[in-house]
Every structure is written in C-alpha cells, then in structure tokens.
PDB file of C-alpha atoms in Angstrom:
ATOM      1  CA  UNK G   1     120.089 113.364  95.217  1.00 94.00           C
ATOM      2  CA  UNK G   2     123.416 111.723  93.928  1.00 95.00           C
ATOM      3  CA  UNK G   3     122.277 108.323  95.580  1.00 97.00           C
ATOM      4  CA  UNK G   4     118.849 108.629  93.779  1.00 97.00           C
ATOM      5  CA  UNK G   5     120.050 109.879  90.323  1.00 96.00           C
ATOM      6  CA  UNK G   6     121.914 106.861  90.313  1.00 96.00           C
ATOM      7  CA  UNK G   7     119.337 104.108  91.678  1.00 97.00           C
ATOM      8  CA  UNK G   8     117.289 106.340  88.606  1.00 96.00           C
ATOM      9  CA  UNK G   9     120.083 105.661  86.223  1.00 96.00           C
ATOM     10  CA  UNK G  10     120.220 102.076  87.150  1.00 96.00           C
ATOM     11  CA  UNK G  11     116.594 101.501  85.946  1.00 96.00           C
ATOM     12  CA  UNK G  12     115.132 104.209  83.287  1.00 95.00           C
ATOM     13  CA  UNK G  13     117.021 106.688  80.562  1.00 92.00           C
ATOM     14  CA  UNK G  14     117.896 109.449  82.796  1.00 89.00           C
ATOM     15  CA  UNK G  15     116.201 112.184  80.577  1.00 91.00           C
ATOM     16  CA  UNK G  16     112.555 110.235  79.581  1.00 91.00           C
ATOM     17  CA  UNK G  17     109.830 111.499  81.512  1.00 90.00           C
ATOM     18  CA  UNK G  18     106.158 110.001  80.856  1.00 88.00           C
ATOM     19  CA  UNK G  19     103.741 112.296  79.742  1.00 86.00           C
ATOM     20  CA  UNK G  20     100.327 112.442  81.854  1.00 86.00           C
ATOM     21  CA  UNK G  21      97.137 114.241  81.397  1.00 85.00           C
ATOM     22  CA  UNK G  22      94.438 114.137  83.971  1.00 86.00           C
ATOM     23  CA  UNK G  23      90.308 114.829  83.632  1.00 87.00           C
ATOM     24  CA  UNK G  24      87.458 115.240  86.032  1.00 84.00           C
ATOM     25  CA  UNK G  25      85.398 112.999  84.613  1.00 84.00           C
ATOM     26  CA  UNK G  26      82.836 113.906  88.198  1.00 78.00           C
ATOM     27  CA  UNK G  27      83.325 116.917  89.911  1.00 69.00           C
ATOM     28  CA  UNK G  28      82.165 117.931  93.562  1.00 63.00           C
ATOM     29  CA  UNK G  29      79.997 116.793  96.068  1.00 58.00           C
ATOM     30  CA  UNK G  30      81.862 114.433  97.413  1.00 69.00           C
ATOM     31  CA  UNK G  31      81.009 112.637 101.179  1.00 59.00           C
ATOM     32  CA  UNK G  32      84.500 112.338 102.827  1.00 68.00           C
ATOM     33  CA  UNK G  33      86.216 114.791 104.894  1.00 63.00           C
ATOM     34  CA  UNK G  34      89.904 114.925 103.234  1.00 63.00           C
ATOM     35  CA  UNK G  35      90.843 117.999 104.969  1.00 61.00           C
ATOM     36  CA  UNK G  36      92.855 118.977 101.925  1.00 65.00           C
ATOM     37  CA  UNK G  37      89.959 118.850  98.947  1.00 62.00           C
ATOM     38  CA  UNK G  38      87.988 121.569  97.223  1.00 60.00           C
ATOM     39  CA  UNK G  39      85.334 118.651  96.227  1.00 59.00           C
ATOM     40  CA  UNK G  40      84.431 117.438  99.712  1.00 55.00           C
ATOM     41  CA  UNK G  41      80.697 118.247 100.513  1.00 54.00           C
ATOM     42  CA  UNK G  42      81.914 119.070 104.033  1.00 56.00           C
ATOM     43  CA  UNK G  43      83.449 122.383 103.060  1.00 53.00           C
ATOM     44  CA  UNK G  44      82.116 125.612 101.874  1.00 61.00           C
ATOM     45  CA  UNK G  45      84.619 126.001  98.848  1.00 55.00           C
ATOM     46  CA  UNK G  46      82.086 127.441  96.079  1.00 58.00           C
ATOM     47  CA  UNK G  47      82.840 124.458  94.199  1.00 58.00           C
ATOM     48  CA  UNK G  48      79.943 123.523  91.665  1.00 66.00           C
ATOM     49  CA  UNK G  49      79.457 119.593  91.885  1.00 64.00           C
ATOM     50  CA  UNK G  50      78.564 117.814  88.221  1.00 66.00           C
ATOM     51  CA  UNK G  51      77.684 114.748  87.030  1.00 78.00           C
ATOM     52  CA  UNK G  52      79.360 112.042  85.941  1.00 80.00           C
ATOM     53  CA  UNK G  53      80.594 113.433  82.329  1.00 83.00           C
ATOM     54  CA  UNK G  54      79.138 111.730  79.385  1.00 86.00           C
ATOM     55  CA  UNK G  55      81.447 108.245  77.494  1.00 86.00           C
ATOM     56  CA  UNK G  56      81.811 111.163  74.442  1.00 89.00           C
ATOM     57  CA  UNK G  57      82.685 114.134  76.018  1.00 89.00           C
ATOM     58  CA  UNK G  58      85.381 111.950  78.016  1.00 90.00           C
ATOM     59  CA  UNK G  59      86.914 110.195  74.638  1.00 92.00           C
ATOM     60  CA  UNK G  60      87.182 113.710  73.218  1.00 91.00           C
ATOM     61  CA  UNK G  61      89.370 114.483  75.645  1.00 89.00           C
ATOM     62  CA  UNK G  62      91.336 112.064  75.841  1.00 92.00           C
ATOM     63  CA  UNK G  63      91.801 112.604  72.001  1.00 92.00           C
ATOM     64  CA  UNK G  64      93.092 116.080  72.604  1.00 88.00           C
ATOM     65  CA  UNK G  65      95.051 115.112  75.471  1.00 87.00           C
ATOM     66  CA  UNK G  66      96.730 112.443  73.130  1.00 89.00           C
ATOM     67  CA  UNK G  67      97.344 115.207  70.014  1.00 87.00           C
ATOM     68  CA  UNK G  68      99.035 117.096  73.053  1.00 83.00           C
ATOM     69  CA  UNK G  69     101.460 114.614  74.100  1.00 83.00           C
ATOM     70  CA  UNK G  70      99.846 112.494  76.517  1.00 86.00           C
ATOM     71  CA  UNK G  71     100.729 108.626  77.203  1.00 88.00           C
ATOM     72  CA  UNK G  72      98.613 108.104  80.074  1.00 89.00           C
ATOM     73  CA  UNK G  73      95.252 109.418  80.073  1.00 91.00           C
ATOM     74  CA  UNK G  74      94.158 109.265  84.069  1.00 90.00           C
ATOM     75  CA  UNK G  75      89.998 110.013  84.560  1.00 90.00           C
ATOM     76  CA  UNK G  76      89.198 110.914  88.348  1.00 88.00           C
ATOM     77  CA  UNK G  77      85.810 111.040  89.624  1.00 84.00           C
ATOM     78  CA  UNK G  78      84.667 112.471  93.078  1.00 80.00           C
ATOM     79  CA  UNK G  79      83.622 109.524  94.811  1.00 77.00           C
ATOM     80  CA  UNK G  80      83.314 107.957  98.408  1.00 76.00           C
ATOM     81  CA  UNK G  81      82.917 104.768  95.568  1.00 84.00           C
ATOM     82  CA  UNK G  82      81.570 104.416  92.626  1.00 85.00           C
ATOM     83  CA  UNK G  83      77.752 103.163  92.198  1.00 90.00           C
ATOM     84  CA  UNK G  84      77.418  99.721  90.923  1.00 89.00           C
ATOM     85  CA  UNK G  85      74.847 101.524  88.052  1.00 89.00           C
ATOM     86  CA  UNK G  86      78.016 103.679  86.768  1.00 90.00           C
ATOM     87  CA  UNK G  87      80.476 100.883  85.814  1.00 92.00           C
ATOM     88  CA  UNK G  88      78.966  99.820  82.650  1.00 91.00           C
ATOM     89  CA  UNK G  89      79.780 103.476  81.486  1.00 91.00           C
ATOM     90  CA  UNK G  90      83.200 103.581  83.439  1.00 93.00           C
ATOM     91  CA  UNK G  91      84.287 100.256  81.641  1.00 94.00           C
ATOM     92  CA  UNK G  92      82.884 101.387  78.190  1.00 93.00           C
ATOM     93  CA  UNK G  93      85.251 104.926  78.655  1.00 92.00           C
ATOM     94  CA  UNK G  94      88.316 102.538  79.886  1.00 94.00           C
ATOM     95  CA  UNK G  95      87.752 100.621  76.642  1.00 93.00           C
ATOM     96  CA  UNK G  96      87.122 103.607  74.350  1.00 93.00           C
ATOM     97  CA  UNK G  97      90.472 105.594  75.971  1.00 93.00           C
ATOM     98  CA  UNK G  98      92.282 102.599  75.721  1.00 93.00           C
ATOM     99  CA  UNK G  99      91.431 101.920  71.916  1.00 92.00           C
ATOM    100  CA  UNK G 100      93.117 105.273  70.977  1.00 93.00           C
ATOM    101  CA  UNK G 101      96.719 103.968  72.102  1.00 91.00           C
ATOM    102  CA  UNK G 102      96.661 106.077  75.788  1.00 92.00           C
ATOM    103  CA  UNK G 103      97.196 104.073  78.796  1.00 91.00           C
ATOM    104  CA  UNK G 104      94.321 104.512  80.844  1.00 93.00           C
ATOM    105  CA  UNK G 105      93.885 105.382  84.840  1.00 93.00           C
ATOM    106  CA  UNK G 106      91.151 105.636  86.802  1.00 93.00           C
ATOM    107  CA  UNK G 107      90.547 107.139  90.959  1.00 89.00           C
ATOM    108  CA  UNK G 108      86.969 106.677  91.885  1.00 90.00           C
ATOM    109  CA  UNK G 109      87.904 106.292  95.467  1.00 88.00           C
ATOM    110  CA  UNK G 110      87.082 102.851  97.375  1.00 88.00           C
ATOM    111  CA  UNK G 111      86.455  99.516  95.440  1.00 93.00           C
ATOM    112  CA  UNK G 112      84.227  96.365  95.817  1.00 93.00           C
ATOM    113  CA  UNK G 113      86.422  93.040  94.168  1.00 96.00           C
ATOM    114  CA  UNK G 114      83.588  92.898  91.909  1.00 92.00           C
ATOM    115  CA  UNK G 115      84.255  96.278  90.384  1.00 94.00           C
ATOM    116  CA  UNK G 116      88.145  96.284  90.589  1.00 95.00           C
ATOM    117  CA  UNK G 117      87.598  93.032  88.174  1.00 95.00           C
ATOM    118  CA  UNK G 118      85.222  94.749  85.879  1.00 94.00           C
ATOM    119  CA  UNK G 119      87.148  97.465  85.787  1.00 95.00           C
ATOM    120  CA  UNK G 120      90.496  95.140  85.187  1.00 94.00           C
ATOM    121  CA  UNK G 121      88.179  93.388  82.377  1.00 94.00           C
ATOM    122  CA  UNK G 122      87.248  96.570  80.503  1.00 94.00           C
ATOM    123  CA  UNK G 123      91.346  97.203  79.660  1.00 93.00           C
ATOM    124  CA  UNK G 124      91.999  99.683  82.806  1.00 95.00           C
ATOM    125  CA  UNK G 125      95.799  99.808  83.039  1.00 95.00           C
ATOM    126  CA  UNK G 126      96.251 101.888  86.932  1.00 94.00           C
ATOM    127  CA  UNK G 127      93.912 102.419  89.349  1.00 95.00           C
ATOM    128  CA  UNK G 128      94.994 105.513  91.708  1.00 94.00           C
ATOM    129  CA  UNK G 129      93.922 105.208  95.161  1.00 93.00           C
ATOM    130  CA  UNK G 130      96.808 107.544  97.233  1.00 92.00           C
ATOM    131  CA  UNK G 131      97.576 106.654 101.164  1.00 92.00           C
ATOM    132  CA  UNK G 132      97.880 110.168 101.024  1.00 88.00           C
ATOM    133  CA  UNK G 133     100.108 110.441 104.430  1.00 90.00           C
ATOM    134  CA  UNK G 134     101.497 107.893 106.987  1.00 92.00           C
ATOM    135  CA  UNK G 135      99.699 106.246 109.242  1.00 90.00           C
ATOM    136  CA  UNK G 136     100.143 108.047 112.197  1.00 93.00           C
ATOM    137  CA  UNK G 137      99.514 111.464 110.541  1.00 90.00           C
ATOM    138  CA  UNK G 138      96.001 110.165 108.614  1.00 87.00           C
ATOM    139  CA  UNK G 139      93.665 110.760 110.829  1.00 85.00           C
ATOM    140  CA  UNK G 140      94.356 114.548 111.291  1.00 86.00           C
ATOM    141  CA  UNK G 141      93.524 114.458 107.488  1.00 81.00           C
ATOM    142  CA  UNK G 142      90.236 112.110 107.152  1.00 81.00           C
ATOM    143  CA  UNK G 143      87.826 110.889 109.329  1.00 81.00           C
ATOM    144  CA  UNK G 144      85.548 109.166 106.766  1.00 83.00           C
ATOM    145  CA  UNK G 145      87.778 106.260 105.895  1.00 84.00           C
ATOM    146  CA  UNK G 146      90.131 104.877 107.623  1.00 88.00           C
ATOM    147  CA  UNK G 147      93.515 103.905 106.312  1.00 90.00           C
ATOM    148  CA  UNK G 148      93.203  99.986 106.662  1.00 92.00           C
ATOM    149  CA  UNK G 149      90.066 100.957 104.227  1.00 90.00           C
ATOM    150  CA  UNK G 150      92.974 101.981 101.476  1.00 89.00           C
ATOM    151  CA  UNK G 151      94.957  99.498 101.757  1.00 93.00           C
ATOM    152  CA  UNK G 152      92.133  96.984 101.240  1.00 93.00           C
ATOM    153  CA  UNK G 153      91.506  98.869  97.791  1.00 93.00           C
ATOM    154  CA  UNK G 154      95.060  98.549  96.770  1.00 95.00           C
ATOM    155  CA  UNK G 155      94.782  95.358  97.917  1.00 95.00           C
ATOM    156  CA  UNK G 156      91.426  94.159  95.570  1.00 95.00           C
ATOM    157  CA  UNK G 157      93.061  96.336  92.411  1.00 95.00           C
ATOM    158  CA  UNK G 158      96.364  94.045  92.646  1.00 95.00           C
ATOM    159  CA  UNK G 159      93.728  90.912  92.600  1.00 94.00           C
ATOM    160  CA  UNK G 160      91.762  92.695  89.584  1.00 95.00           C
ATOM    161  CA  UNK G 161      95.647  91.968  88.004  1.00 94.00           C
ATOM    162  CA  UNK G 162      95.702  95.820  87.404  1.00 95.00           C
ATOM    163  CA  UNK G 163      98.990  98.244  87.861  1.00 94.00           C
ATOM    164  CA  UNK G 164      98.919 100.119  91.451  1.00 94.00           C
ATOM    165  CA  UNK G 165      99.200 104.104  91.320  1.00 94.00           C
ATOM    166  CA  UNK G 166      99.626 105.401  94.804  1.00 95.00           C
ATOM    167  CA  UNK G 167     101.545 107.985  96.716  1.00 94.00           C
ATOM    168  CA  UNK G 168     100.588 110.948  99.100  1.00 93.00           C
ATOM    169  CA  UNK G 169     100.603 114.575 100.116  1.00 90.00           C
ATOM    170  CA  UNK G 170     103.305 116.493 101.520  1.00 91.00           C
ATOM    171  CA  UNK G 171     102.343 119.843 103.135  1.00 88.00           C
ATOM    172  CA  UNK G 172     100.018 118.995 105.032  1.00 86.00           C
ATOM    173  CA  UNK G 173     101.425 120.269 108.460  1.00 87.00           C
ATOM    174  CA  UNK G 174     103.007 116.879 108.604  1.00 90.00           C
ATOM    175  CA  UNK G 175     106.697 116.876 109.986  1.00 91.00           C
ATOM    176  CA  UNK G 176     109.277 114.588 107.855  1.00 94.00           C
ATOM    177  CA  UNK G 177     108.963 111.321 109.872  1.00 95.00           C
ATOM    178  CA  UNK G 178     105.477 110.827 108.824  1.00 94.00           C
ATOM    179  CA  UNK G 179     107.008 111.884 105.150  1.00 94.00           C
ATOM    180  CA  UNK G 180     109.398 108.985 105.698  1.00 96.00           C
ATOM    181  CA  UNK G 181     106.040 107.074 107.281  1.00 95.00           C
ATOM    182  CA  UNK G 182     104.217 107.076 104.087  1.00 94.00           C
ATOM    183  CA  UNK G 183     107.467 106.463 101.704  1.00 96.00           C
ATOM    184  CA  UNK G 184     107.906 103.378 103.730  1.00 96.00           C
ATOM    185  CA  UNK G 185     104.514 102.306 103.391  1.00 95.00           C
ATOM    186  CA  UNK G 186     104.170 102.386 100.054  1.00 96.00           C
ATOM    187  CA  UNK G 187     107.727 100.393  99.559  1.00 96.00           C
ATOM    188  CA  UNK G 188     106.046  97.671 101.831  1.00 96.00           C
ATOM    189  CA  UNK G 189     103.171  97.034 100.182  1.00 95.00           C
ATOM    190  CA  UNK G 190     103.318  93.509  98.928  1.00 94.00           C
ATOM    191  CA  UNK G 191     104.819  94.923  95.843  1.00 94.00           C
ATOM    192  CA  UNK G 192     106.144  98.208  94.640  1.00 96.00           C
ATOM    193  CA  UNK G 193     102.940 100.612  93.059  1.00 95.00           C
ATOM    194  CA  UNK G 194     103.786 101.242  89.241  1.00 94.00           C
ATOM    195  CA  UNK G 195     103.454 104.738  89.448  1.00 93.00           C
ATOM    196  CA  UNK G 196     103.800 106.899  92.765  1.00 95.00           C
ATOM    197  CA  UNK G 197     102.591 110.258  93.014  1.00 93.00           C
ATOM    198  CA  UNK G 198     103.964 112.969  94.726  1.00 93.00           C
ATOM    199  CA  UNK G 199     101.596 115.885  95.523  1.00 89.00           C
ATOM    200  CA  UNK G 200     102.389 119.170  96.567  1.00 88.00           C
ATOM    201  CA  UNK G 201      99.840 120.341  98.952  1.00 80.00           C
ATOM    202  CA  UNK G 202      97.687 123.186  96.666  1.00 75.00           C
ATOM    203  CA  UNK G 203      96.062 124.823  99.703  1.00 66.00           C
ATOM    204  CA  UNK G 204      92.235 125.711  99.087  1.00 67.00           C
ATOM    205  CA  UNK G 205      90.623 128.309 100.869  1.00 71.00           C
ATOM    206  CA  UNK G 206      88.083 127.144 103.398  1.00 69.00           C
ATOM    207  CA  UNK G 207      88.984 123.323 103.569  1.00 69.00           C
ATOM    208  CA  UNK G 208      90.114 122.043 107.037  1.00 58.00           C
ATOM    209  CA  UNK G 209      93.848 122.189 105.584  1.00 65.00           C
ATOM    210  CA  UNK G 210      93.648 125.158 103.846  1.00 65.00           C
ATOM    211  CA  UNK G 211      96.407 127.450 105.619  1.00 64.00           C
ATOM    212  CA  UNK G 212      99.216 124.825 106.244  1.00 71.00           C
ATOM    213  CA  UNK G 213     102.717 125.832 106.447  1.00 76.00           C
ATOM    214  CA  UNK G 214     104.532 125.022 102.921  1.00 83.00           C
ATOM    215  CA  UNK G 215     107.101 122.377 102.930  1.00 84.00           C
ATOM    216  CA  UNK G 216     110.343 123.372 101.853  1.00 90.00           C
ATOM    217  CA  UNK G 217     111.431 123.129  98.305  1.00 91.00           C
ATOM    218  CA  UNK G 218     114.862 121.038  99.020  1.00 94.00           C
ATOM    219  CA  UNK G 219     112.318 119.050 101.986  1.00 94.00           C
ATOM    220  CA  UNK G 220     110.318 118.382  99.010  1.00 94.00           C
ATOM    221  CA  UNK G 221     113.318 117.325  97.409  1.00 95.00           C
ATOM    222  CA  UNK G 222     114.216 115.408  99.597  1.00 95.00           C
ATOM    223  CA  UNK G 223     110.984 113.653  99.450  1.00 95.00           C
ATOM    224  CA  UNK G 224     110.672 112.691  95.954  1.00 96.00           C
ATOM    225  CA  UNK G 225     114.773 111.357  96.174  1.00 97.00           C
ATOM    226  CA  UNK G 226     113.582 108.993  99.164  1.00 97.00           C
ATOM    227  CA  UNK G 227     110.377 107.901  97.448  1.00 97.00           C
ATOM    228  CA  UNK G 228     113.163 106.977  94.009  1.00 97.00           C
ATOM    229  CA  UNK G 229     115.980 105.217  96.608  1.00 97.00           C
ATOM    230  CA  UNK G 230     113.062 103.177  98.098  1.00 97.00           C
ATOM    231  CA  UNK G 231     111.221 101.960  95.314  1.00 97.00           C
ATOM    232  CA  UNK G 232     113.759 101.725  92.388  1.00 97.00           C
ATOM    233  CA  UNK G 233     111.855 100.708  89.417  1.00 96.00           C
ATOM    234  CA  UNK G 234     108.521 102.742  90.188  1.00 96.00           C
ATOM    235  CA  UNK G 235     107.456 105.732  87.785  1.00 95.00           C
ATOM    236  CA  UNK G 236     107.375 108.362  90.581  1.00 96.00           C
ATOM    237  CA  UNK G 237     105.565 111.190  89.296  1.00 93.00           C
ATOM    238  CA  UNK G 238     105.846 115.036  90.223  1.00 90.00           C
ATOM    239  CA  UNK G 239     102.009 115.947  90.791  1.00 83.00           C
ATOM    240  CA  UNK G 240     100.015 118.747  91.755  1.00 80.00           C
ATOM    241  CA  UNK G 241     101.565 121.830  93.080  1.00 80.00           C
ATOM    242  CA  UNK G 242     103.920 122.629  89.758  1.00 82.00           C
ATOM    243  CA  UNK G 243     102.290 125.439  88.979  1.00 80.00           C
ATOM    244  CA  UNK G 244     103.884 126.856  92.147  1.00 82.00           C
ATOM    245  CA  UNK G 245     107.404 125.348  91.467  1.00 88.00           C
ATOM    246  CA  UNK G 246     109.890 127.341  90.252  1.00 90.00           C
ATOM    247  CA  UNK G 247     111.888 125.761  86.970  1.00 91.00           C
ATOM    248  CA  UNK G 248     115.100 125.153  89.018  1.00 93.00           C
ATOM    249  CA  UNK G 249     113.034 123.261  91.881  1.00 93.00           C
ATOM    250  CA  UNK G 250     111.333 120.966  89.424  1.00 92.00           C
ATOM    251  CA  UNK G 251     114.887 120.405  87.685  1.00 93.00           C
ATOM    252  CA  UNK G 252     116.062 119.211  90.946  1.00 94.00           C
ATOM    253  CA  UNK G 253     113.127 116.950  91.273  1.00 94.00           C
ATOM    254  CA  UNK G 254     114.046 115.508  87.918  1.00 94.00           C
ATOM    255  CA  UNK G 255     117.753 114.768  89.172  1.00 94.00           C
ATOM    256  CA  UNK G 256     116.226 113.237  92.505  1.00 95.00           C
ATOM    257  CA  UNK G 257     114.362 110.415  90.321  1.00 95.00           C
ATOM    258  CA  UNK G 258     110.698 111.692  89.143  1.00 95.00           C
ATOM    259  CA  UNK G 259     110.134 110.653  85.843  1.00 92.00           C
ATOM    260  CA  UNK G 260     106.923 111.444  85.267  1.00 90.00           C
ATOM    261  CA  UNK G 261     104.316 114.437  85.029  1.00 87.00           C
ATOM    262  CA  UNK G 262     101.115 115.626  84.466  1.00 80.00           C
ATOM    263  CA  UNK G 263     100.266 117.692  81.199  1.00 78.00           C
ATOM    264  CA  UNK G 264      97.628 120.057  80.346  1.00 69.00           C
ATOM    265  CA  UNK G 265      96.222 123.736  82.499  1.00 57.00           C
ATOM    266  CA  UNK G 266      94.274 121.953  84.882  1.00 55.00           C
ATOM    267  CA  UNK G 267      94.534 118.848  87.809  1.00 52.00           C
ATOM    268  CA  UNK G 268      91.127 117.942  88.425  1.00 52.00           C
ATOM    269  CA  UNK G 269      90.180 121.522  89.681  1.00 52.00           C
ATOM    270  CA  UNK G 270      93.364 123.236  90.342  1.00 55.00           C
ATOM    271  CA  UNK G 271      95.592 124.344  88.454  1.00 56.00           C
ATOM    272  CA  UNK G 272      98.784 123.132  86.271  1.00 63.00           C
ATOM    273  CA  UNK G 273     101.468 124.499  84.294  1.00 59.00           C
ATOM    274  CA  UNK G 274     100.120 125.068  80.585  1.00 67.00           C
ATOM    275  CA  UNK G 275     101.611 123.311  77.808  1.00 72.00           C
ATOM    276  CA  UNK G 276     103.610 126.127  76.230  1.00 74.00           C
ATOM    277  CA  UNK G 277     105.666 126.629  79.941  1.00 81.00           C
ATOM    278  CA  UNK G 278     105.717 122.750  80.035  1.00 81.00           C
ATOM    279  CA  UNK G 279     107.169 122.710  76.588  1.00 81.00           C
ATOM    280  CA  UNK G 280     109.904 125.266  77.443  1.00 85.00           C
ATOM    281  CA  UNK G 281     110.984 123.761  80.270  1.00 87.00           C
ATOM    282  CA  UNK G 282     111.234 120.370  78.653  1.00 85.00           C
ATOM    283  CA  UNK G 283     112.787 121.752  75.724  1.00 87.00           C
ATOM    284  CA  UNK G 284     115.195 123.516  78.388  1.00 90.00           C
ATOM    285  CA  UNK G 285     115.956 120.336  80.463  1.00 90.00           C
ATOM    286  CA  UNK G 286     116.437 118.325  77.383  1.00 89.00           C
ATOM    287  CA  UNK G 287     113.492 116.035  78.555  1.00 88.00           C
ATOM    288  CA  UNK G 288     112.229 113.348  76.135  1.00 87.00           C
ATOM    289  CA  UNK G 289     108.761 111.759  76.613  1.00 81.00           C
ATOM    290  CA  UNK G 290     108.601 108.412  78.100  1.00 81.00           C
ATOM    291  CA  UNK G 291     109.022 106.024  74.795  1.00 69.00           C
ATOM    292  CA  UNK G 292     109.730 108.542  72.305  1.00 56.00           C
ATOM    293  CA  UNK G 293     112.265 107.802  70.207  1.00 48.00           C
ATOM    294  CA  UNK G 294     115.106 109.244  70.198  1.00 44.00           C
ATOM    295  CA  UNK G 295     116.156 112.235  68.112  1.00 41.00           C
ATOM    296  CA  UNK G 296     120.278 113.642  68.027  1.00 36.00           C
TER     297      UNK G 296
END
C-alpha cells in the first residue's frame, strides 16, 4: 500500500477522486453467458429486459447525475453488440451528454471499426469493454466470446482515437495469480487504459457464478494497490461491490491508489452506496472531486 500511495502521489493529488455516475441505458436480455450477470438471457434471474431507453429520458439523467456531482456520465447497454440501426441514436445521446459539460462513456459490448469511429465522431470520450479476468481463468466465466474477441475491441476503440476503460472482476472463484493475470494484461496492452475498473464480484442468485467464495477485503486490497503500481498514471476506479464495503475497507482502497468512483443508488441493476453515505464518507476522508477546486 506504501509503494502504491506513493506511485499515486507521484501522479494525481492524493485526496481528488473523480466522480462517476452510471445508467442502463438497455436492460436485460442479453445473448452471452458471463457467468457473473443478472442480464444474460441464459439465466433465470427474474430480470425484466427493456429497450433501448429513449435520447430524452437518457439526457435527463445525465442532467441529474451532473446536479449530483457527476464528471463522467458512463451509459451501458446490454449488448452482445450494438445494431448498426441504434448508432444514430447512441451518437446523438454521446453528443447531447457531452454538450452538458459530463465526460461521456459508453459499454455496448463488442465493436465493428465502423462503429468505434462513429462513436469516436459523435464526442464519446471512454468506451468500457472489461477483460473481466485473466486469460487462463476466462473461459470458466464466458463461453460466448472469447478473450482475443476483447482485445480486438480495445484494439478498434484505440483506432476510433477514443480513451480505453477496462479492468475486471475479482471474486469470481479465481485464485490471485489469475488476479495478477489480468493486472498484467491490462498494463500490456499497447498502452495503459485511461480508466481501470475494479469490480467486486456482486453475486446474483441463479447466475452460473452466483455462490462464489468472497475475496478477502485486504486480497482486494491488495488488488487495487497492484493494478495503481502497474499502471501509474491510470484513473483506477473502485466499482461495483461498495455497497458491501465497509468505510475502513474503501479508505484503504483510497490509500492503495483508486481515485475514482461511481455515484448514485444504483450500478446498472445492482446496487450502490446512496449519495448521502457517499457524501459522509467523502466528507469523512476529506475527499475532493476530481478537478474541483480547492477549498481550505
């Protein structure tokens, strides 16, 4: 943790965290078998799919999630890929997002070059697309894509001249060389991703994944310190599973190098500390939001 602080230290203000906030923009139905996902169409979960939201309902939103502290507004839909007939509203809501002063994100799943650089041309700041685990561990999570089919993506978004926003899973059943396997993936990519999330596993009932062992706080530690030490000047970002962490855990996470979080009661279906237990515990920390100026 010492060795990370200080890499940290070396690169960002020690107490600025960036302020995410995260929307299903499609929820449900989806066709690939991540063993860890309420939204695959593989697994009885009583999940309701939608539709792909409407351009207004997203930008109002994104103007709440702004008037509640978000920087980056990230819109995920539950997609194998997206259909060629759903970029022109995809770009119009990357333009429309981006117009309000929030850096946008996007994870629609897989990519085509074509509509990574449509997607680059509408304003789109990240594209997520995680490796989720390492190599060796993947294919005891998905079967529907392989993970030379991710890298590919990452691969086309970096073309598109867009920002890369990929990490993984941890609690998976994995052990902690295929936590190392991933960490050292992502630092070998041809260059560092911008931001890299780091997701506690939230186990859903039902899914393939659903009763695996829980990692170990300090493992997770651990984790997000390695993922800081590797790649030094990457936003790494302490996802889903918060609403499980207790305030002490996530203060150690801080010290080991994340610098970044989402905002707001709900991940994409599960669920996420609410903004009055954020604000405490940011208030407690004395955490400042990523470009805010500063206040003595």
């Amino acid at each position: 943790i010492f060795r990370a602080q200080t890499i940290h230290r070396a690169h960002f203000d020690a107490n600025e965290v960036q302020m995410s906030q995260l929307l299903s923009i499609k929820t449900g139905g989806c066709s690939e078998d991540c063993g860890y996902c309420n939204q695959s169409s593989h697994f009885e979960t009583g999940l309701k799919a939608s539709k792909l939201m409407e351009v207004e309902a997203v930008i109002a939103e994104a103007k709440r999630a702004k008037a509640g502290g978000a920087q980056r507004f990230c819109m995920g839909a539950a997609w194998r890929e997206p259909k060629d007939r759903d970029m022109d509203a995809l770009c119009h809501m990357v333009s429309e997002v981006k117009s309000l002063g929030l850096e946008t994100c996007m994870t629609l799943g897989m990519l085509t070059q074509s509509q990574a650089d449509r997607l680059g041309g509408a304003g789109l700041d990240y594209y997520n697309h995680n490796i989720d685990t390492s190599p060796e561990y993947y294919g005891k999570v998905i079967t529907t894509r392989t993970f030379q089919d991710r890298i590919d993506t990452l691969e086309r978004v970096r073309n598109a001249g867009m920002n890369v926003c990929c990490g993984g899973i941890v609690g998976m059943g994995e052990t902690a060389e295929d936590r190392v396997g991933m960490l050292v993936t992502l630092a070998n990519l041809p260059e560092h991703p911008g931001s890299v999330p780091i997701n506690d596993l939230m186990p859903t009932k039902n899914t393939p994944l659903g009763a695996s062992a829980k990692i170990d706080g300090l493992d997770f530690v651990r984790t997000v310190a390695l993922a800081r030490i590797l790649m030094p000047k990457s936003v790494v970002r302490l996802s889903a599973g918060r609403d499980n962490m207790s305030e002490e855990l996530q203060a150690l996470c801080f010290l080991a190098g994340a610098n970044s979080i989402f905002i707001g009661d709900k991940l994409l279906t599960t669920k996420n500390p609410g903004r009055s237990k954020d604000e405490a515990l940011i208030a407690k920390l004395g955490i400042r939001p990523m470009g805010a100026e500063h206040t003595h």
